[in-house]
Short mmCIF file of C-alpha atoms in Angstrom, two decimals:
data_model
loop_
_atom_site.label_atom_id
_atom_site.label_comp_id
_atom_site.label_asym_id
_atom_site.label_seq_id
_atom_site.Cartn_x
_atom_site.Cartn_y
_atom_site.Cartn_z
CA SER C 1 -16.21 -7.36 -8.20
CA MET C 2 -13.15 -6.75 -6.03
CA LEU C 3 -12.41 -7.92 -2.50
CA LEU C 4 -10.50 -5.44 -0.40
CA ARG C 5 -9.49 -5.52 3.24
CA PRO C 6 -9.86 -2.29 5.21
CA THR C 7 -6.90 -1.78 7.51
CA LEU C 8 -7.57 1.32 9.57
CA PRO C 9 -9.71 0.55 12.63
CA CYS C 10 -11.64 3.80 12.27
CA ARG C 11 -12.88 2.84 8.82
CA ARG C 12 -16.28 1.15 9.15
CA GLU C 13 -17.28 1.03 5.48
CA TYR C 14 -14.16 1.37 3.42
CA PHE C 15 -15.55 2.83 0.21
CA ARG C 16 -18.46 4.77 1.72
CA PRO C 17 -17.79 8.19 3.27
CA THR C 18 -19.15 8.32 6.81
CA PHE C 19 -19.74 12.09 6.79
CA ARG C 20 -22.54 13.77 4.91
CA PRO C 21 -22.83 17.46 3.96
CA ARG C 22 -24.75 19.90 6.10
CA ALA C 23 -28.27 20.34 4.84
CA SER C 24 -27.84 24.10 4.53
CA SER C 25 -24.64 23.86 2.52
CA THR C 26 -24.73 25.17 -1.06
CA VAL C 27 -21.11 25.91 -1.94
CA ALA C 28 -18.25 24.00 -0.32
CA CYS C 29 -16.09 27.08 0.29
CA ARG C 30 -14.66 28.91 3.25
CA ASN C 31 -14.37 32.63 3.74
CA SER C 32 -10.87 33.56 2.61
CA SER C 33 -10.29 35.36 5.92
CA GLU C 34 -10.69 32.12 7.89
CA GLU C 35 -7.85 29.85 8.93
CA PRO C 36 -7.45 26.80 6.65
CA VAL C 37 -9.87 24.07 7.75
CA LEU C 38 -11.27 20.97 6.14
CA PRO C 39 -14.27 21.64 3.87
CA LEU C 40 -16.87 19.73 5.87
CA GLU C 41 -19.42 20.28 3.11
CA SER C 42 -17.75 17.63 0.92
CA GLU C 43 -19.16 14.12 1.33
CA PHE C 44 -16.04 12.65 -0.27
CA VAL C 45 -13.54 13.73 2.41
CA ASP C 46 -13.14 11.00 5.02
CA LEU C 47 -12.65 12.81 8.30
CA GLU C 48 -12.16 9.60 10.29
CA ILE C 49 -9.20 8.60 8.14
CA LEU C 50 -7.68 12.06 8.53
CA LYS C 51 -7.97 11.83 12.31
CA ALA C 52 -6.38 8.38 12.26
CA VAL C 53 -3.26 9.52 10.40
CA GLN C 54 -2.64 12.57 12.58
CA PRO C 55 -0.60 10.62 15.19
CA LEU C 56 1.71 9.52 12.37
CA LEU C 57 2.62 13.10 11.49
CA LYS C 58 6.03 14.14 12.75
CA PRO C 59 7.09 17.71 13.53
CA MET C 60 8.37 19.49 10.43
CA THR C 61 12.01 19.24 11.40
CA GLY C 62 13.23 18.11 7.98
CA PRO C 63 13.87 20.64 5.24
CA LEU C 64 11.24 21.59 2.70
CA GLN C 65 12.27 19.80 -0.48
CA TYR C 66 10.06 21.49 -3.07
CA THR C 67 6.74 23.29 -3.49
CA PHE C 68 4.30 23.36 -6.40
CA GLY C 69 0.97 24.97 -7.21
CA VAL C 70 -2.20 22.98 -7.90
CA ILE C 71 -5.39 24.01 -9.67
CA SER C 72 -8.02 21.99 -11.50
CA ASP C 73 -10.91 22.14 -13.95
CA ILE C 74 -10.70 25.79 -14.94
CA GLN C 75 -13.12 25.12 -17.84
CA HIS C 76 -13.08 28.71 -18.99
CA ALA C 77 -15.49 29.68 -21.78
CA ASP C 78 -16.46 33.06 -23.17
CA ILE C 79 -20.18 32.46 -22.55
CA PRO C 80 -22.70 33.55 -19.87
CA ASP C 81 -22.81 31.71 -16.54
CA GLY C 82 -24.76 28.46 -16.47
CA HIS C 83 -25.33 25.30 -14.47
CA SER C 84 -24.17 21.71 -14.44
CA TYR C 85 -26.57 18.91 -15.32
CA HIS C 86 -27.24 18.69 -11.57
CA GLY C 87 -28.00 22.39 -11.19
CA VAL C 88 -24.67 23.52 -9.71
CA PRO C 89 -23.83 27.11 -10.80
CA ARG C 90 -20.93 27.46 -13.24
CA PHE C 91 -19.01 30.70 -13.70
CA TYR C 92 -17.40 30.38 -17.13
CA ARG C 93 -15.89 33.83 -17.58
CA ASN C 94 -14.95 34.23 -13.93
CA ALA C 95 -12.81 31.09 -14.18
CA LYS C 96 -10.16 33.12 -15.98
CA VAL C 97 -10.28 35.81 -13.27
CA ALA C 98 -9.83 33.15 -10.59
CA LEU C 99 -6.83 31.73 -12.46
CA GLU C 100 -5.30 35.20 -12.74
CA ARG C 101 -5.54 35.59 -8.97
CA ALA C 102 -4.02 32.14 -8.32
CA VAL C 103 -1.04 32.81 -10.60
CA SER C 104 -0.55 36.27 -9.11
CA ASN C 105 -0.54 34.91 -5.56
CA TRP C 106 1.80 32.01 -6.40
CA LYS C 107 4.19 34.44 -8.03
CA ALA C 108 4.01 36.95 -5.17
CA ALA C 109 4.76 34.25 -2.59
CA GLY C 110 7.76 33.12 -4.65
CA GLN C 111 7.67 29.55 -3.32
CA VAL C 112 6.39 27.30 -6.12
CA SER C 113 8.93 25.79 -8.50
CA PHE C 114 6.19 24.68 -10.91
CA ALA C 115 2.41 24.40 -11.18
CA VAL C 116 0.03 21.62 -12.23
CA HIS C 117 -3.38 21.92 -13.86
CA PHE C 118 -5.38 18.71 -13.59
CA GLY C 119 -7.26 18.89 -16.89
CA ASP C 120 -10.34 20.48 -18.49
CA ILE C 121 -8.69 23.79 -19.25
CA ILE C 122 -11.59 25.08 -21.40
CA ASP C 123 -15.24 24.03 -21.29
CA GLY C 124 -17.10 21.86 -23.75
CA PHE C 125 -19.73 24.56 -24.25
CA GLN C 126 -17.14 26.99 -25.60
CA PRO C 127 -18.11 27.76 -29.24
CA LYS C 128 -15.62 25.77 -31.30
CA ASP C 129 -14.80 28.60 -33.71
CA ARG C 130 -13.07 30.38 -30.78
CA SER C 131 -11.70 27.40 -28.81
CA GLU C 132 -8.14 28.13 -29.92
CA GLU C 133 -8.40 31.80 -28.93
CA VAL C 134 -9.85 31.01 -25.49
CA LEU C 135 -7.23 28.34 -24.83
CA GLU C 136 -4.49 30.81 -25.72
CA GLN C 137 -5.91 33.33 -23.21
CA ILE C 138 -5.65 30.79 -20.41
CA LEU C 139 -2.15 29.70 -21.39
CA GLN C 140 -1.03 33.34 -21.38
CA GLU C 141 -2.19 33.61 -17.76
CA PHE C 142 -0.17 30.52 -16.81
CA ASP C 143 2.85 31.99 -18.64
CA LYS C 144 2.84 34.92 -16.20
CA LEU C 145 3.98 32.55 -13.44
CA GLY C 146 7.38 32.31 -15.12
CA LYS C 147 7.71 28.67 -14.01
CA PRO C 148 6.98 25.34 -15.72
CA VAL C 149 3.29 24.36 -15.82
CA TYR C 150 2.37 20.71 -16.30
CA HIS C 151 -0.94 19.77 -17.91
CA MET C 152 -3.00 16.66 -18.57
CA LEU C 153 -5.91 16.02 -20.91
CA GLY C 154 -9.50 16.16 -19.70
CA ASN C 155 -12.75 15.31 -21.46
CA HIS C 156 -13.64 18.97 -22.05
CA CYS C 157 -10.24 19.58 -23.63
CA LEU C 158 -10.82 16.75 -26.10
CA VAL C 159 -14.32 17.94 -26.97
CA ASN C 160 -12.83 21.25 -28.08
CA LEU C 161 -9.60 20.46 -29.92
CA PRO C 162 -7.75 17.47 -31.41
CA ARG C 163 -5.45 15.51 -29.12
CA LYS C 164 -2.32 16.12 -31.20
CA HIS C 165 -2.91 19.89 -31.17
CA LEU C 166 -3.62 19.90 -27.43
CA ASN C 167 -0.40 18.01 -26.72
CA GLN C 168 1.52 20.65 -28.65
CA LYS C 169 -0.21 23.66 -27.07
CA LEU C 170 -0.10 22.28 -23.51
CA GLY C 171 3.51 21.14 -23.76
CA ILE C 172 2.58 17.49 -23.19
CA HIS C 173 5.51 15.40 -24.39
CA GLY C 174 4.29 11.83 -24.16
CA ASN C 175 6.36 8.76 -23.48
CA SER C 176 6.23 7.98 -27.22
CA PRO C 177 4.95 9.94 -30.24
CA GLY C 178 1.21 10.58 -30.03
CA THR C 179 0.84 9.62 -26.37
CA SER C 180 -0.13 11.97 -23.56
CA TYR C 181 1.27 10.22 -20.47
CA TYR C 182 4.69 11.22 -19.19
CA ALA C 183 7.00 11.45 -16.19
CA PHE C 184 9.21 14.12 -14.71
CA LYS C 185 11.50 14.47 -11.72
CA PRO C 186 10.76 17.64 -9.70
CA HIS C 187 13.49 17.07 -7.12
CA PRO C 188 16.19 14.48 -6.35
CA GLY C 189 14.48 11.46 -4.81
CA TRP C 190 11.04 12.19 -6.30
CA ARG C 191 9.29 11.15 -9.51
CA VAL C 192 5.91 12.36 -10.84
CA LEU C 193 3.86 10.17 -13.18
CA VAL C 194 1.19 11.95 -15.23
CA VAL C 195 -1.49 9.51 -16.38
CA ASP C 196 -3.50 10.00 -19.56
CA ALA C 197 -6.98 9.06 -18.36
CA TYR C 198 -8.30 9.32 -21.94
CA ASP C 199 -5.78 7.04 -23.60
CA VAL C 200 -8.62 4.61 -24.33
CA SER C 201 -11.39 7.05 -25.17
CA ALA C 202 -14.16 7.87 -27.59
CA LEU C 203 -12.93 11.48 -27.36
CA GLY C 204 -9.98 13.09 -29.10
CA TRP C 205 -8.87 10.27 -31.37
CA PRO C 206 -9.75 10.39 -35.09
CA GLU C 207 -12.45 8.11 -36.47
CA GLY C 208 -11.18 4.56 -36.81
CA HIS C 209 -8.21 4.93 -34.42
CA PRO C 210 -7.68 1.61 -32.55
CA LEU C 211 -7.96 3.20 -29.10
CA ARG C 212 -11.17 4.98 -30.10
CA LYS C 213 -12.60 1.78 -31.56
CA ARG C 214 -11.73 -0.06 -28.34
CA ALA C 215 -13.45 2.63 -26.28
CA GLU C 216 -16.57 2.48 -28.43
CA GLN C 217 -16.62 -1.29 -28.06
CA ILE C 218 -16.33 -1.01 -24.26
CA LEU C 219 -19.19 1.50 -24.08
CA GLU C 220 -21.36 -0.71 -26.26
CA GLU C 221 -20.70 -3.68 -23.99
CA LYS C 222 -20.94 -1.92 -20.64
CA ASN C 223 -23.50 0.86 -21.11
CA PRO C 224 -26.96 -0.07 -22.47
CA ASN C 225 -28.11 3.56 -22.75
CA GLU C 226 -28.48 5.19 -26.15
CA ASN C 227 -26.77 8.25 -24.70
CA LYS C 228 -23.38 6.88 -23.68
CA ASN C 229 -22.80 9.90 -21.43
CA SER C 230 -25.64 8.68 -19.21
CA PRO C 231 -25.01 6.23 -16.34
CA GLU C 232 -28.76 5.68 -15.88
CA GLY C 233 -29.52 2.14 -14.77
CA LEU C 234 -25.87 1.35 -13.95
CA GLU C 235 -25.12 0.42 -10.34
CA GLY C 236 -22.17 1.15 -8.05
CA VAL C 237 -18.78 1.51 -9.69
CA ALA C 238 -20.31 0.30 -12.98
CA ARG C 239 -21.57 3.88 -13.34
CA ARG C 240 -18.08 4.78 -14.56
CA TRP C 241 -18.81 3.27 -18.00
CA VAL C 242 -19.73 6.58 -19.64
CA LYS C 243 -18.32 8.45 -22.59
CA PHE C 244 -17.01 11.39 -20.56
CA ASN C 245 -14.60 9.00 -18.82
CA GLY C 246 -11.83 6.88 -20.29
CA GLY C 247 -9.10 4.43 -19.44
CA ALA C 248 -5.40 3.65 -19.56
CA SER C 249 -4.28 1.43 -22.43
CA ALA C 250 -2.24 -1.75 -21.99
CA ALA C 251 0.78 0.17 -23.27
CA GLN C 252 0.28 2.88 -20.67
CA VAL C 253 -0.14 0.35 -17.86
CA ALA C 254 3.11 -1.33 -18.95
CA TRP C 255 4.82 2.09 -18.93
CA LEU C 256 3.44 2.75 -15.44
CA LYS C 257 4.88 -0.54 -14.19
CA ASP C 258 8.28 0.25 -15.72
CA GLN C 259 8.34 3.72 -14.20
CA LEU C 260 7.50 2.36 -10.76
CA LYS C 261 10.19 -0.31 -11.02
CA GLU C 262 12.71 2.39 -11.91
CA ALA C 263 11.55 4.43 -8.92
CA GLN C 264 11.95 1.42 -6.63
CA THR C 265 15.44 0.74 -7.97
CA SER C 266 16.39 4.41 -7.47
CA SER C 267 14.65 4.68 -4.06
CA GLU C 268 12.46 7.52 -5.34
CA LYS C 269 9.11 8.50 -3.89
CA VAL C 270 6.29 8.83 -6.42
CA LEU C 271 3.28 11.11 -6.91
CA VAL C 272 0.69 10.11 -9.53
CA PHE C 273 -1.43 12.75 -11.31
CA SER C 274 -4.57 12.00 -13.35
CA HIS C 275 -7.62 13.92 -14.51
CA LEU C 276 -9.84 11.00 -13.48
CA PRO C 277 -9.77 9.66 -9.90
CA VAL C 278 -8.65 6.06 -9.40
CA MET C 279 -10.06 5.46 -5.90
CA PRO C 280 -13.72 4.67 -5.19
CA GLY C 281 -15.07 6.72 -2.31
CA THR C 282 -13.15 9.87 -3.26
CA CYS C 283 -15.74 10.82 -5.87
CA PRO C 284 -19.08 9.82 -7.41
CA ASN C 285 -18.78 6.39 -9.03
CA ALA C 286 -19.62 7.96 -12.40
CA CYS C 287 -16.29 9.84 -12.33
CA LEU C 288 -13.84 6.95 -11.96
CA LEU C 289 -11.17 5.84 -14.42
CA TRP C 290 -12.54 2.90 -16.43
CA ASN C 291 -9.79 0.49 -15.41
CA PHE C 292 -9.20 1.93 -11.95
CA GLU C 293 -8.84 -1.56 -10.45
CA GLU C 294 -5.98 -2.43 -12.77
CA VAL C 295 -4.19 0.86 -12.16
CA LEU C 296 -4.68 0.61 -8.39
CA GLY C 297 -3.21 -2.89 -8.50
CA VAL C 298 -0.09 -1.56 -10.22
CA LEU C 299 0.26 1.27 -7.71
CA ARG C 300 -0.23 -1.03 -4.75
CA ASP C 301 2.46 -3.39 -6.03
CA ALA C 302 4.76 -0.39 -5.62
CA SER C 303 3.24 1.00 -2.42
CA ASP C 304 6.72 1.20 -0.91
CA VAL C 305 7.36 4.20 -3.18
CA VAL C 306 3.92 5.55 -4.18
CA VAL C 307 2.95 8.30 -1.75
CA ALA C 308 -0.24 9.76 -3.24
CA THR C 309 -2.48 10.18 -6.25
CA PHE C 310 -4.00 13.56 -7.15
CA ALA C 311 -6.95 14.02 -9.52
CA GLY C 312 -9.64 16.47 -10.65
CA HIS C 313 -12.77 15.94 -12.80
CA THR C 314 -15.36 15.64 -10.02
CA HIS C 315 -15.46 19.37 -9.10
CA GLN C 316 -15.43 18.39 -5.41
CA ASN C 317 -12.86 17.91 -2.67
CA GLY C 318 -12.16 14.24 -2.00
CA TYR C 319 -9.76 12.22 0.11
CA LEU C 320 -9.14 8.64 1.27
CA LEU C 321 -6.15 6.66 2.50
CA ASP C 322 -6.19 3.12 1.13
CA GLU C 323 -5.14 -0.03 2.96
CA TRP C 324 -1.74 -0.04 1.23
CA GLY C 325 -0.91 3.37 2.69
CA ILE C 326 -1.47 5.40 -0.49
CA HIS C 327 -3.24 8.75 -0.13
CA HIS C 328 -5.85 9.63 -2.77
CA VAL C 329 -6.66 13.33 -3.18
CA VAL C 330 -9.28 14.88 -5.47
CA LEU C 331 -9.27 18.63 -6.11
CA PRO C 332 -12.31 20.89 -6.66
CA ALA C 333 -13.08 22.94 -9.77
CA VAL C 334 -12.30 26.58 -10.46
CA LEU C 335 -15.35 26.61 -12.75
CA GLU C 336 -17.82 26.25 -9.88
CA THR C 337 -16.11 28.77 -7.60
CA PRO C 338 -18.28 31.91 -7.17
CA PRO C 339 -16.84 35.31 -8.20
CA GLY C 340 -14.63 36.73 -5.49
CA ARG C 341 -13.76 33.29 -4.12
CA ASP C 342 -10.63 31.20 -4.73
CA CYS C 343 -9.93 27.57 -5.61
CA TYR C 344 -6.24 26.69 -5.79
CA GLY C 345 -3.46 25.56 -3.49
CA GLN C 346 0.18 24.81 -3.08
CA VAL C 347 1.77 21.52 -2.12
CA GLU C 348 4.81 21.46 0.16
CA VAL C 349 6.86 18.28 -0.05
CA TYR C 350 9.03 17.15 2.86
CA GLY C 351 10.90 13.91 3.29
CA ASP C 352 8.23 12.41 5.53
CA LYS C 353 5.03 14.24 4.54
CA VAL C 354 3.18 16.06 1.79
CA VAL C 355 1.21 19.14 2.83
CA LEU C 356 -1.60 20.55 0.69
CA ARG C 357 -2.35 24.13 1.67
CA GLY C 358 -5.65 24.88 -0.01
CA VAL C 359 -7.03 28.37 -0.48
CA ASP C 360 -10.71 29.06 0.18
CA CYS C 361 -12.68 26.36 -1.68
CA MET C 362 -9.78 23.88 -1.78
CA MET C 363 -9.22 21.75 1.29
CA SER C 364 -5.97 21.59 3.29
CA LEU C 365 -4.36 18.26 4.17
CA GLU C 366 -1.23 16.93 5.86
CA LEU C 367 -0.33 13.54 4.43
CA PRO C 368 2.36 11.45 6.13
CA VAL C 369 4.53 9.33 3.85
CA MET C 370 3.24 5.89 4.81
CA ALA C 371 5.99 3.69 3.33
CA ASP C 372 7.73 3.55 6.73
CA GLN C 373 4.45 3.29 8.65
CA LYS C 374 3.28 -0.15 7.50
CA GLN C 375 3.14 -1.40 11.07
CA HIS C 376 0.27 1.03 11.65
CA LEU C 377 -1.76 -0.48 8.82
CA GLU C 378 -2.52 -3.95 10.20
CA ALA C 379 -5.78 -5.50 9.06
CA THR C 380 -8.40 -5.11 11.81
CA ALA C 381 -11.70 -5.36 9.97
CA PRO C 382 -13.45 -8.04 7.95
CA PRO C 383 -13.35 -7.81 4.14
CA VAL C 384 -15.74 -5.49 2.35
CA GLN C 385 -17.20 -6.63 -0.95
CA VAL C 386 -17.23 -3.95 -3.65
CA ILE C 387 -19.53 -4.66 -6.57
#
């Protein structure tokens, strides 16, 4: 268990979204002709928190520092449309069409200096004899942007192809040979940390690899089900102990601490990217990083420089601001976006705020940099026990 103190007076139950989707809602998208609005259909977007931070937003008087494109969970496959295990429609071939449109629009606008895909580039149902070919098709679409594209590993990636090959194809140059976590500096004064959420994983590593063996041991201890992809019978955040998730190794956590110390020394602001979310309440509990508590602890120790985390995996919009002033954003999936609709965005970074401008199915957010707003985050509510 973990004891956390909510600090925004509007937040009644810190880890439980207070808004629920409209009963008639089927797809959490907007008509592309509408003005950007929050996707009220998502139960993992905390509207009360968003209202609370609005007074902290300053007019955009400072210069735009840099802009980048965001897109997540393309999960393209050359197979007929299908459904998720929960019955949500999935548009496998259309995912490539949606990516083509995103890249074309980013390029036409001429504003993004790079793009980020948040993992699961091809789907696990893609026939393995053509996985390489289908991956190459998607990478060719990204190449048309003519700008750097940063990737991270997702569970569907690792079901299709070996980790070493994926690192090579996706241009993932890990901190040390064989790793898939890395850092880059998109602009003076900013550092991006890309987490490998499947560092400790039963996926992608060869039989007998220490990190695979550790993952298998964890699943055996934590998940009593014969099918380790099933969270059946697990309660609360314990539902995360499933095979399609993973964790950050001790070596990666040590690297994360070192990177954050360097950022503090250099007075750099930090964005953290991961396929798996690290914040309960932004997603179903079954989608969390295995050792999210440990990683959150590291980030909160450096909350003077950590501005936000961004993740994918859940296929839904999600957002919370934690009591240390770190924003946690989860992006929806291209895969579940109906033909003719869009699911991508661009992020504008200013000195005092980060603005996500989502298109159609992706939400739009204005996130103030909270490092200088700590006085607004005084504890005003009793502790909430998370089990």
